PDB file of C-alpha atoms in Angstrom:
ATOM      1  CA  MET A   1      -0.038  -0.017  -0.028  1.00  0.00           C
ATOM      2  CA  ASN A   2       3.002   2.293   0.335  1.00  0.00           C
ATOM      3  CA  LEU A   3       1.908   3.723   3.484  1.00  0.00           C
ATOM      4  CA  LYS A   4       4.147   5.926   5.409  1.00  0.00           C
ATOM      5  CA  LYS A   5       4.925   3.400   8.295  1.00  0.00           C
ATOM      6  CA  PRO A   6       5.820   6.073  10.991  1.00  0.00           C
ATOM      7  CA  GLN A   7       2.382   7.777  10.579  1.00  0.00           C
ATOM      8  CA  VAL A   8       0.501   4.517  10.465  1.00  0.00           C
ATOM      9  CA  LEU A   9       2.415   3.117  13.465  1.00  0.00           C
ATOM     10  CA  GLN A  10       1.481   6.281  15.441  1.00  0.00           C
ATOM     11  CA  LYS A  11      -2.202   5.640  14.733  1.00  0.00           C
ATOM     12  CA  ILE A  12      -1.827   1.942  15.608  1.00  0.00           C
ATOM     13  CA  LYS A  13      -0.155   2.793  18.878  1.00  0.00           C
ATOM     14  CA  MET A  14      -2.830   5.251  19.782  1.00  0.00           C
ATOM     15  CA  ALA A  15      -5.622   2.710  18.941  1.00  0.00           C
ATOM     16  CA  LEU A  16      -3.933  -0.068  21.187  1.00  0.00           C
ATOM     17  CA  GLU A  17      -3.447   2.317  24.029  1.00  0.00           C
ATOM     18  CA  GLU A  18      -7.081   3.467  23.683  1.00  0.00           C
ATOM     19  CA  ASP A  19      -8.257  -0.072  23.976  1.00  0.00           C
ATOM     20  CA  ILE A  20      -5.868  -1.707  26.455  1.00  0.00           C
ATOM     21  CA  GLY A  21      -5.352   1.096  28.724  1.00  0.00           C
ATOM     22  CA  THR A  22      -3.648  -0.174  31.912  1.00  0.00           C
ATOM     23  CA  GLY A  23      -4.142  -3.743  30.921  1.00  0.00           C
ATOM     24  CA  ASP A  24      -6.324  -6.368  29.332  1.00  0.00           C
ATOM     25  CA  LEU A  25      -8.247  -7.375  32.497  1.00  0.00           C
ATOM     26  CA  THR A  26      -9.973 -10.464  30.851  1.00  0.00           C
ATOM     27  CA  THR A  27      -7.205 -11.832  29.177  1.00  0.00           C
ATOM     28  CA  GLU A  28      -4.559 -11.292  31.926  1.00  0.00           C
ATOM     29  CA  SER A  29      -6.908 -13.030  34.403  1.00  0.00           C
ATOM     30  CA  LEU A  30      -7.575 -16.189  32.104  1.00  0.00           C
ATOM     31  CA  ILE A  31      -4.623 -16.863  29.861  1.00  0.00           C
ATOM     32  CA  ASP A  32      -1.226 -18.199  31.071  1.00  0.00           C
ATOM     33  CA  SER A  33       1.788 -16.316  29.722  1.00  0.00           C
ATOM     34  CA  GLY A  34       3.279 -19.481  28.057  1.00  0.00           C
ATOM     35  CA  GLN A  35       0.147 -20.442  25.938  1.00  0.00           C
ATOM     36  CA  ILE A  36       0.668 -20.440  22.203  1.00  0.00           C
ATOM     37  CA  SER A  37      -2.404 -20.377  19.759  1.00  0.00           C
ATOM     38  CA  GLN A  38      -3.285 -20.176  16.178  1.00  0.00           C
ATOM     39  CA  GLY A  39      -5.984 -18.197  14.604  1.00  0.00           C
ATOM     40  CA  ILE A  40      -7.613 -17.285  11.207  1.00  0.00           C
ATOM     41  CA  ILE A  41      -9.124 -14.294   9.945  1.00  0.00           C
ATOM     42  CA  LYS A  42     -11.981 -14.763   7.606  1.00  0.00           C
ATOM     43  CA  VAL A  43     -14.658 -12.614   5.763  1.00  0.00           C
ATOM     44  CA  LYS A  44     -18.226 -13.221   6.475  1.00  0.00           C
ATOM     45  CA  GLU A  45     -19.667 -11.609   3.349  1.00  0.00           C
ATOM     46  CA  GLU A  46     -18.473 -10.781  -0.102  1.00  0.00           C
ATOM     47  CA  GLY A  47     -16.221  -7.808  -0.594  1.00  0.00           C
ATOM     48  CA  VAL A  48     -12.768  -6.534  -1.277  1.00  0.00           C
ATOM     49  CA  VAL A  49      -9.986  -6.886   1.327  1.00  0.00           C
ATOM     50  CA  ALA A  50      -7.941  -3.915   2.243  1.00  0.00           C
ATOM     51  CA  GLY A  51      -5.827  -3.333   5.358  1.00  0.00           C
ATOM     52  CA  LEU A  52      -3.936  -6.804   5.840  1.00  0.00           C
ATOM     53  CA  GLU A  53      -0.654  -4.852   6.144  1.00  0.00           C
ATOM     54  CA  VAL A  54      -2.123  -2.685   9.029  1.00  0.00           C
ATOM     55  CA  VAL A  55      -3.370  -5.864  10.714  1.00  0.00           C
ATOM     56  CA  GLU A  56       0.151  -7.273  10.535  1.00  0.00           C
ATOM     57  CA  LEU A  57       1.523  -4.113  12.012  1.00  0.00           C
ATOM     58  CA  VAL A  58      -1.089  -4.073  14.808  1.00  0.00           C
ATOM     59  CA  PHE A  59      -0.187  -7.642  16.096  1.00  0.00           C
ATOM     60  CA  SER A  60       3.608  -6.880  15.619  1.00  0.00           C
ATOM     61  CA  THR A  61       3.308  -3.836  17.495  1.00  0.00           C
ATOM     62  CA  LEU A  62       1.935  -5.499  20.438  1.00  0.00           C
ATOM     63  CA  ASP A  63       4.219  -8.507  20.217  1.00  0.00           C
ATOM     64  CA  ASN A  64       6.969  -8.723  17.555  1.00  0.00           C
ATOM     65  CA  GLU A  65       6.991 -12.813  17.851  1.00  0.00           C
ATOM     66  CA  ILE A  66       3.622 -13.020  16.411  1.00  0.00           C
ATOM     67  CA  GLU A  67       3.706 -14.828  12.967  1.00  0.00           C
ATOM     68  CA  PHE A  68       1.253 -13.373  10.305  1.00  0.00           C
ATOM     69  CA  GLU A  69       0.581 -14.764   6.821  1.00  0.00           C
ATOM     70  CA  ALA A  70      -1.817 -13.270   4.378  1.00  0.00           C
ATOM     71  CA  CYS A  71      -3.685 -15.768   2.430  1.00  0.00           C
ATOM     72  CA  VAL A  72      -5.008 -13.240  -0.223  1.00  0.00           C
ATOM     73  CA  ASP A  73      -3.552 -10.106  -1.853  1.00  0.00           C
ATOM     74  CA  GLU A  74      -4.571  -6.664  -0.690  1.00  0.00           C
ATOM     75  CA  GLY A  75      -7.393  -5.443  -2.953  1.00  0.00           C
ATOM     76  CA  ALA A  76      -8.544  -9.121  -3.868  1.00  0.00           C
ATOM     77  CA  ARG A  77     -12.100  -9.869  -4.154  1.00  0.00           C
ATOM     78  CA  VAL A  78     -13.264 -12.467  -1.686  1.00  0.00           C
ATOM     79  CA  ARG A  79     -16.454 -14.726  -1.155  1.00  0.00           C
ATOM     80  CA  ALA A  80     -18.278 -15.108   1.976  1.00  0.00           C
ATOM     81  CA  GLY A  81     -16.494 -17.564   4.430  1.00  0.00           C
ATOM     82  CA  GLY A  82     -13.104 -17.052   2.779  1.00  0.00           C
ATOM     83  CA  LYS A  83      -9.923 -17.259   5.010  1.00  0.00           C
ATOM     84  CA  ILE A  84      -7.750 -14.276   4.363  1.00  0.00           C
ATOM     85  CA  ALA A  85      -5.110 -14.603   6.905  1.00  0.00           C
ATOM     86  CA  GLU A  86      -3.442 -17.024   9.430  1.00  0.00           C
ATOM     87  CA  ILE A  87      -1.843 -15.883  12.719  1.00  0.00           C
ATOM     88  CA  SER A  88      -0.061 -17.522  15.425  1.00  0.00           C
ATOM     89  CA  GLY A  89       1.772 -16.573  18.734  1.00  0.00           C
ATOM     90  CA  ALA A  90       1.217 -15.915  22.250  1.00  0.00           C
ATOM     91  CA  THR A  91      -2.535 -16.433  23.038  1.00  0.00           C
ATOM     92  CA  ALA A  92      -2.820 -13.447  25.262  1.00  0.00           C
ATOM     93  CA  SER A  93      -1.166 -11.194  22.488  1.00  0.00           C
ATOM     94  CA  LEU A  94      -3.588 -12.461  19.849  1.00  0.00           C
ATOM     95  CA  LEU A  95      -6.636 -11.809  22.021  1.00  0.00           C
ATOM     96  CA  THR A  96      -5.625  -8.461  23.248  1.00  0.00           C
ATOM     97  CA  ALA A  97      -4.822  -7.167  19.649  1.00  0.00           C
ATOM     98  CA  GLU A  98      -7.621  -8.751  17.670  1.00  0.00           C
ATOM     99  CA  ARG A  99     -10.380  -5.918  18.016  1.00  0.00           C
ATOM    100  CA  VAL A 100      -8.016  -3.106  17.080  1.00  0.00           C
ATOM    101  CA  ALA A 101      -6.679  -5.078  14.165  1.00  0.00           C
ATOM    102  CA  LEU A 102     -10.248  -6.035  12.971  1.00  0.00           C
ATOM    103  CA  ASN A 103     -11.448  -2.478  13.438  1.00  0.00           C
ATOM    104  CA  PHE A 104      -8.829  -1.158  10.917  1.00  0.00           C
ATOM    105  CA  LEU A 105      -9.379  -4.248   8.475  1.00  0.00           C
ATOM    106  CA  GLN A 106     -13.185  -3.875   8.598  1.00  0.00           C
ATOM    107  CA  ARG A 107     -13.366  -0.149   7.964  1.00  0.00           C
ATOM    108  CA  MET A 108     -10.809  -0.328   5.300  1.00  0.00           C
ATOM    109  CA  SER A 109     -12.186  -3.272   3.345  1.00  0.00           C
ATOM    110  CA  GLY A 110     -15.628  -1.648   3.566  1.00  0.00           C
ATOM    111  CA  ILE A 111     -14.352   1.371   1.817  1.00  0.00           C
ATOM    112  CA  ALA A 112     -12.519  -0.722  -0.851  1.00  0.00           C
ATOM    113  CA  THR A 113     -15.538  -2.663  -1.407  1.00  0.00           C
ATOM    114  CA  THR A 114     -17.705   0.372  -1.928  1.00  0.00           C
ATOM    115  CA  THR A 115     -15.002   1.911  -4.281  1.00  0.00           C
ATOM    116  CA  ARG A 116     -14.728  -1.302  -6.344  1.00  0.00           C
ATOM    117  CA  LYS A 117     -18.594  -1.050  -6.739  1.00  0.00           C
ATOM    118  CA  PHE A 118     -18.488   2.551  -8.161  1.00  0.00           C
ATOM    119  CA  SER A 119     -15.350   1.722 -10.257  1.00  0.00           C
ATOM    120  CA  ASP A 120     -17.009  -1.357 -11.859  1.00  0.00           C
ATOM    121  CA  LEU A 121     -20.362   0.621 -12.623  1.00  0.00           C
ATOM    122  CA  VAL A 122     -18.169   3.082 -14.911  1.00  0.00           C
ATOM    123  CA  ALA A 123     -15.631   0.651 -16.107  1.00  0.00           C
ATOM    124  CA  ASP A 124     -16.799   1.350 -19.809  1.00  0.00           C
ATOM    125  CA  PHE A 125     -16.164   5.179 -19.500  1.00  0.00           C
ATOM    126  CA  GLU A 126     -12.882   7.074 -19.424  1.00  0.00           C
ATOM    127  CA  VAL A 127     -13.433   8.498 -16.178  1.00  0.00           C
ATOM    128  CA  ARG A 128     -11.821   8.168 -12.578  1.00  0.00           C
ATOM    129  CA  ILE A 129     -13.759   7.524  -9.423  1.00  0.00           C
ATOM    130  CA  VAL A 130     -12.023   9.567  -6.743  1.00  0.00           C
ATOM    131  CA  ASP A 131     -12.468  10.175  -2.991  1.00  0.00           C
ATOM    132  CA  THR A 132     -12.817  13.543  -1.045  1.00  0.00           C
ATOM    133  CA  ARG A 133     -11.637  14.985   2.265  1.00  0.00           C
ATOM    134  CA  LYS A 134     -14.707  13.612   3.915  1.00  0.00           C
ATOM    135  CA  THR A 135     -12.675  11.112   5.965  1.00  0.00           C
ATOM    136  CA  THR A 136     -12.811   9.897   9.536  1.00  0.00           C
ATOM    137  CA  PRO A 137     -10.472  12.456  11.557  1.00  0.00           C
ATOM    138  CA  GLY A 138      -6.922  10.890  11.958  1.00  0.00           C
ATOM    139  CA  LEU A 139      -7.627   7.863   9.594  1.00  0.00           C
ATOM    140  CA  ARG A 140      -7.337   9.798   6.342  1.00  0.00           C
ATOM    141  CA  ILE A 141      -4.108   8.066   5.035  1.00  0.00           C
ATOM    142  CA  LEU A 142      -5.735   4.536   5.695  1.00  0.00           C
ATOM    143  CA  GLU A 143      -8.998   5.265   4.238  1.00  0.00           C
ATOM    144  CA  LYS A 144      -7.532   6.775   1.089  1.00  0.00           C
ATOM    145  CA  ALA A 145      -5.250   3.772   0.754  1.00  0.00           C
ATOM    146  CA  ALA A 146      -8.284   1.593   0.911  1.00  0.00           C
ATOM    147  CA  VAL A 147      -9.803   3.755  -1.978  1.00  0.00           C
ATOM    148  CA  ARG A 148      -6.861   2.929  -4.086  1.00  0.00           C
ATOM    149  CA  LEU A 149      -6.976  -0.865  -3.283  1.00  0.00           C
ATOM    150  CA  GLY A 150     -10.660  -0.628  -4.400  1.00  0.00           C
ATOM    151  CA  GLY A 151      -9.691   0.561  -7.792  1.00  0.00           C
ATOM    152  CA  GLY A 152     -10.456   4.202  -7.054  1.00  0.00           C
ATOM    153  CA  PHE A 153      -7.864   7.327  -7.033  1.00  0.00           C
ATOM    154  CA  ASN A 154      -7.225   9.868  -4.501  1.00  0.00           C
ATOM    155  CA  HIS A 155      -8.235  13.508  -4.779  1.00  0.00           C
ATOM    156  CA  ARG A 156      -5.995  15.849  -2.668  1.00  0.00           C
ATOM    157  CA  GLN A 157      -4.745  14.566   0.704  1.00  0.00           C
ATOM    158  CA  GLY A 158      -5.411  17.677   2.495  1.00  0.00           C
ATOM    159  CA  LEU A 159      -5.477  21.489   2.156  1.00  0.00           C
ATOM    160  CA  TYR A 160      -1.654  21.547   1.613  1.00  0.00           C
ATOM    161  CA  ASP A 161      -1.167  19.665  -1.751  1.00  0.00           C
ATOM    162  CA  ALA A 162      -3.824  21.236  -4.003  1.00  0.00           C
ATOM    163  CA  VAL A 163      -5.787  24.306  -4.623  1.00  0.00           C
ATOM    164  CA  MET A 164      -9.551  24.123  -4.688  1.00  0.00           C
ATOM    165  CA  ILE A 165     -11.462  27.265  -4.667  1.00  0.00           C
ATOM    166  CA  LYS A 166     -14.924  26.637  -3.176  1.00  0.00           C
ATOM    167  CA  ASP A 167     -18.201  28.483  -3.005  1.00  0.00           C
ATOM    168  CA  ASN A 168     -17.281  29.682   0.514  1.00  0.00           C
ATOM    169  CA  HIS A 169     -13.951  31.129  -0.702  1.00  0.00           C
ATOM    170  CA  LEU A 170     -15.938  32.755  -3.635  1.00  0.00           C
ATOM    171  CA  ALA A 171     -18.304  34.389  -0.978  1.00  0.00           C
ATOM    172  CA  ALA A 172     -15.363  36.112   0.655  1.00  0.00           C
ATOM    173  CA  VAL A 173     -13.627  37.552  -2.497  1.00  0.00           C
ATOM    174  CA  ALA A 174     -14.632  39.985  -5.346  1.00  0.00           C
ATOM    175  CA  SER A 175     -15.094  37.408  -7.965  1.00  0.00           C
ATOM    176  CA  LEU A 176     -14.070  34.082  -9.444  1.00  0.00           C
ATOM    177  CA  GLY A 177     -11.633  35.491 -11.772  1.00  0.00           C
ATOM    178  CA  ALA A 178     -10.145  37.625  -9.051  1.00  0.00           C
ATOM    179  CA  ALA A 179      -9.710  34.619  -6.832  1.00  0.00           C
ATOM    180  CA  VAL A 180      -7.878  32.458  -9.576  1.00  0.00           C
ATOM    181  CA  ASP A 181      -5.552  35.410 -10.214  1.00  0.00           C
ATOM    182  CA  LYS A 182      -4.749  36.046  -6.626  1.00  0.00           C
ATOM    183  CA  VAL A 183      -4.046  32.344  -5.927  1.00  0.00           C
ATOM    184  CA  ARG A 184      -1.916  31.928  -9.136  1.00  0.00           C
ATOM    185  CA  ASN A 185       0.223  34.767  -7.944  1.00  0.00           C
ATOM    186  CA  ASN A 186       0.657  33.046  -4.638  1.00  0.00           C
ATOM    187  CA  VAL A 187       1.436  29.439  -5.480  1.00  0.00           C
ATOM    188  CA  SER A 188       4.134  27.660  -7.498  1.00  0.00           C
ATOM    189  CA  HIS A 189       3.617  27.251 -11.223  1.00  0.00           C
ATOM    190  CA  THR A 190       3.459  23.501 -10.677  1.00  0.00           C
ATOM    191  CA  VAL A 191       0.258  23.731  -8.673  1.00  0.00           C
ATOM    192  CA  LYS A 192      -3.058  23.068 -10.519  1.00  0.00           C
ATOM    193  CA  ILE A 193      -5.931  25.271  -9.614  1.00  0.00           C
ATOM    194  CA  GLU A 194      -9.410  23.861  -9.381  1.00  0.00           C
ATOM    195  CA  VAL A 195     -12.422  26.034  -9.042  1.00  0.00           C
ATOM    196  CA  GLU A 196     -16.021  24.857  -7.921  1.00  0.00           C
ATOM    197  CA  ALA A 197     -18.879  26.012 -10.450  1.00  0.00           C
ATOM    198  CA  GLU A 198     -22.685  25.568  -9.720  1.00  0.00           C
ATOM    199  CA  THR A 199     -23.687  27.379 -12.928  1.00  0.00           C
ATOM    200  CA  LEU A 200     -22.773  27.746 -16.657  1.00  0.00           C
ATOM    201  CA  GLU A 201     -22.010  31.397 -15.897  1.00  0.00           C
ATOM    202  CA  GLN A 202     -19.410  30.221 -13.296  1.00  0.00           C
ATOM    203  CA  VAL A 203     -18.096  27.719 -15.791  1.00  0.00           C
ATOM    204  CA  GLU A 204     -17.496  30.465 -18.268  1.00  0.00           C
ATOM    205  CA  GLU A 205     -15.895  32.772 -15.739  1.00  0.00           C
ATOM    206  CA  ALA A 206     -13.627  29.815 -14.717  1.00  0.00           C
ATOM    207  CA  LEU A 207     -12.718  29.381 -18.315  1.00  0.00           C
ATOM    208  CA  ARG A 208     -11.887  32.967 -18.872  1.00  0.00           C
ATOM    209  CA  ALA A 209      -9.667  32.836 -15.690  1.00  0.00           C
ATOM    210  CA  LYS A 210      -7.876  29.582 -17.096  1.00  0.00           C
ATOM    211  CA  ALA A 211      -8.538  27.269 -14.290  1.00  0.00           C
ATOM    212  CA  ASP A 212      -7.024  23.961 -14.665  1.00  0.00           C
ATOM    213  CA  ILE A 213      -9.772  22.027 -13.196  1.00  0.00           C
ATOM    214  CA  ILE A 214     -13.392  22.875 -13.070  1.00  0.00           C
ATOM    215  CA  MET A 215     -15.526  21.128 -10.614  1.00  0.00           C
ATOM    216  CA  LEU A 216     -19.341  20.739 -11.605  1.00  0.00           C
ATOM    217  CA  ASP A 217     -20.951  20.886  -8.163  1.00  0.00           C
ATOM    218  CA  ASN A 218     -24.333  19.516  -7.582  1.00  0.00           C
ATOM    219  CA  MET A 219     -25.380  20.078 -11.170  1.00  0.00           C
ATOM    220  CA  GLU A 220     -28.277  18.249 -12.785  1.00  0.00           C
ATOM    221  CA  VAL A 221     -27.062  15.688 -15.508  1.00  0.00           C
ATOM    222  CA  ASN A 222     -28.451  17.734 -18.449  1.00  0.00           C
ATOM    223  CA  LEU A 223     -26.744  20.842 -17.255  1.00  0.00           C
ATOM    224  CA  MET A 224     -23.565  18.956 -16.440  1.00  0.00           C
ATOM    225  CA  LYS A 225     -23.500  17.762 -20.174  1.00  0.00           C
ATOM    226  CA  GLU A 226     -23.896  21.441 -21.306  1.00  0.00           C
ATOM    227  CA  ALA A 227     -21.059  22.285 -19.187  1.00  0.00           C
ATOM    228  CA  VAL A 228     -18.720  19.518 -20.492  1.00  0.00           C
ATOM    229  CA  GLU A 229     -19.560  20.730 -24.056  1.00  0.00           C
ATOM    230  CA  LEU A 230     -18.814  24.215 -23.125  1.00  0.00           C
ATOM    231  CA  ILE A 231     -15.531  23.359 -21.542  1.00  0.00           C
ATOM    232  CA  ASN A 232     -14.518  21.340 -24.569  1.00  0.00           C
ATOM    233  CA  GLY A 233     -11.386  20.183 -23.281  1.00  0.00           C
ATOM    234  CA  ARG A 234     -10.106  23.400 -22.073  1.00  0.00           C
ATOM    235  CA  ALA A 235      -9.814  22.233 -18.437  1.00  0.00           C
ATOM    236  CA  ILE A 236     -10.125  18.858 -16.596  1.00  0.00           C
ATOM    237  CA  VAL A 237     -13.882  18.302 -15.599  1.00  0.00           C
ATOM    238  CA  GLU A 238     -14.776  16.964 -12.162  1.00  0.00           C
ATOM    239  CA  ALA A 239     -18.350  16.118 -11.295  1.00  0.00           C
ATOM    240  CA  SER A 240     -19.257  16.259  -7.446  1.00  0.00           C
ATOM    241  CA  GLY A 241     -22.192  16.401  -5.131  1.00  0.00           C
ATOM    242  CA  GLY A 242     -24.467  13.818  -3.883  1.00  0.00           C
ATOM    243  CA  ILE A 243     -23.359  11.235  -6.626  1.00  0.00           C
ATOM    244  CA  ASN A 244     -24.460   7.590  -5.807  1.00  0.00           C
ATOM    245  CA  ALA A 245     -24.539   4.212  -7.201  1.00  0.00           C
ATOM    246  CA  SER A 246     -27.795   4.817  -8.947  1.00  0.00           C
ATOM    247  CA  THR A 247     -26.589   7.944 -10.659  1.00  0.00           C
ATOM    248  CA  VAL A 248     -22.954   7.554 -11.225  1.00  0.00           C
ATOM    249  CA  VAL A 249     -23.438   5.956 -14.773  1.00  0.00           C
ATOM    250  CA  ASP A 250     -25.540   8.805 -15.940  1.00  0.00           C
ATOM    251  CA  VAL A 251     -22.803  11.143 -14.768  1.00  0.00           C
ATOM    252  CA  ALA A 252     -20.109   9.325 -16.480  1.00  0.00           C
ATOM    253  CA  LYS A 253     -22.023   9.510 -19.790  1.00  0.00           C
ATOM    254  CA  THR A 254     -21.952  13.228 -19.811  1.00  0.00           C
ATOM    255  CA  GLY A 255     -18.206  13.189 -20.460  1.00  0.00           C
ATOM    256  CA  VAL A 256     -16.623  14.291 -17.280  1.00  0.00           C
ATOM    257  CA  ASP A 257     -13.093  13.273 -16.452  1.00  0.00           C
ATOM    258  CA  ILE A 258     -13.392  12.845 -12.595  1.00  0.00           C
ATOM    259  CA  ILE A 259     -16.219  11.892 -10.576  1.00  0.00           C
ATOM    260  CA  SER A 260     -15.681  12.486  -6.844  1.00  0.00           C
ATOM    261  CA  VAL A 261     -17.820  10.481  -4.383  1.00  0.00           C
ATOM    262  CA  GLY A 262     -17.693  11.448  -0.768  1.00  0.00           C
ATOM    263  CA  ALA A 263     -19.707   8.325   0.313  1.00  0.00           C
ATOM    264  CA  LEU A 264     -16.603   6.246  -0.479  1.00  0.00           C
ATOM    265  CA  THR A 265     -15.300   7.174   2.915  1.00  0.00           C
ATOM    266  CA  HIS A 266     -18.136   8.840   4.907  1.00  0.00           C
ATOM    267  CA  SER A 267     -20.866   6.332   4.423  1.00  0.00           C
ATOM    268  CA  SER A 268     -19.212   2.806   3.491  1.00  0.00           C
ATOM    269  CA  ASN A 269     -20.397   0.033   5.729  1.00  0.00           C
ATOM    270  CA  SER A 270     -17.678  -1.835   7.532  1.00  0.00           C
ATOM    271  CA  LEU A 271     -17.036  -5.383   5.987  1.00  0.00           C
ATOM    272  CA  ASP A 272     -18.042  -8.150   8.210  1.00  0.00           C
ATOM    273  CA  ILE A 273     -14.796  -9.943   9.241  1.00  0.00           C
ATOM    274  CA  SER A 274     -14.029 -12.197  12.218  1.00  0.00           C
ATOM    275  CA  PHE A 275     -11.045 -13.553  13.997  1.00  0.00           C
ATOM    276  CA  ASP A 276     -11.155 -17.026  15.465  1.00  0.00           C
ATOM    277  CA  LEU A 277      -8.733 -19.227  17.430  1.00  0.00           C
ATOM    278  CA  VAL A 278      -8.486 -22.527  15.894  1.00  0.00           C
ATOM    279  CA  GLY A 279      -5.896 -24.264  18.253  1.00  0.00           C
ATOM    280  CA  SER A 280      -3.992 -23.763  21.383  1.00  0.00           C
ATOM    281  CA  ASP A 281      -1.004 -25.250  23.201  1.00  0.00           C
ATOM    282  CA  ASN A 282      -0.615 -24.746  26.885  1.00  0.00           C
ATOM    283  CA  ASN A 283       2.193 -26.876  28.385  1.00  0.00           C
ATOM    284  CA  GLY A 284       1.696 -29.588  25.864  1.00  0.00           C
ATOM    285  CA  LYS A 285      -2.266 -29.592  25.860  1.00  0.00           C
ATOM    286  CA  THR A 286      -3.997 -28.765  22.728  1.00  0.00           C
ATOM    287  CA  ALA A 287      -7.670 -27.528  22.598  1.00  0.00           C
TER     288      ALA A 287
END
């Protein structure tokens, strides 16, 4: 997934600390320190797997002697009941880390599954499905990685890596054209400038200002098609605003280049995934 490990490890450590606190009362009271177990992770519904690398990091962060083996690739489609990973090591460590590991895995796999659904729907069109900044606070790097594993693409990572002049920016400045000019004078020539447009008049103004990307925000499909024809290749065209699985094909048919879908990250259901111990050895006894 090419995740920045220090950043991900920080989130994993925070999640473990949040869950474990001063100690796992149940496990510490029940499980002998020398007990070793094997476990499997399996999916309980069809979907796309994302986050196995994160799961491995969760277990190894708690106990670096735990052995983890993925049974499928990241981004793989899986059927209900399929085994996706095997884990072995100290029983106490497996039990203590399992919920944090599953929380990450279920969330990321749910996002990847939703993204794959959208990507499949528009597979016949030359258009990209992309995410937005509508992510869970603190989990953006993981949720955006899940989008990529589901076949989608990432929009900007944050406010720092791209310019997007939105309606509230325009409400605070003299005009759309003035906003583009002012930004262009303050950012590097390597940075693309995106402008949000809700009307054909704003599209025309964005074209006169030579915006690099024009976002058609909450436009009806027929109006969006007119806007695409008006732009006529002079800027990258992005469609955004309330797009769902029942409307995304009609949006793709308008000829836009990019379709951004906030629902990929803010409304995806977590995939149902379980972890089960399948064998234990405590002083030579197997259960």
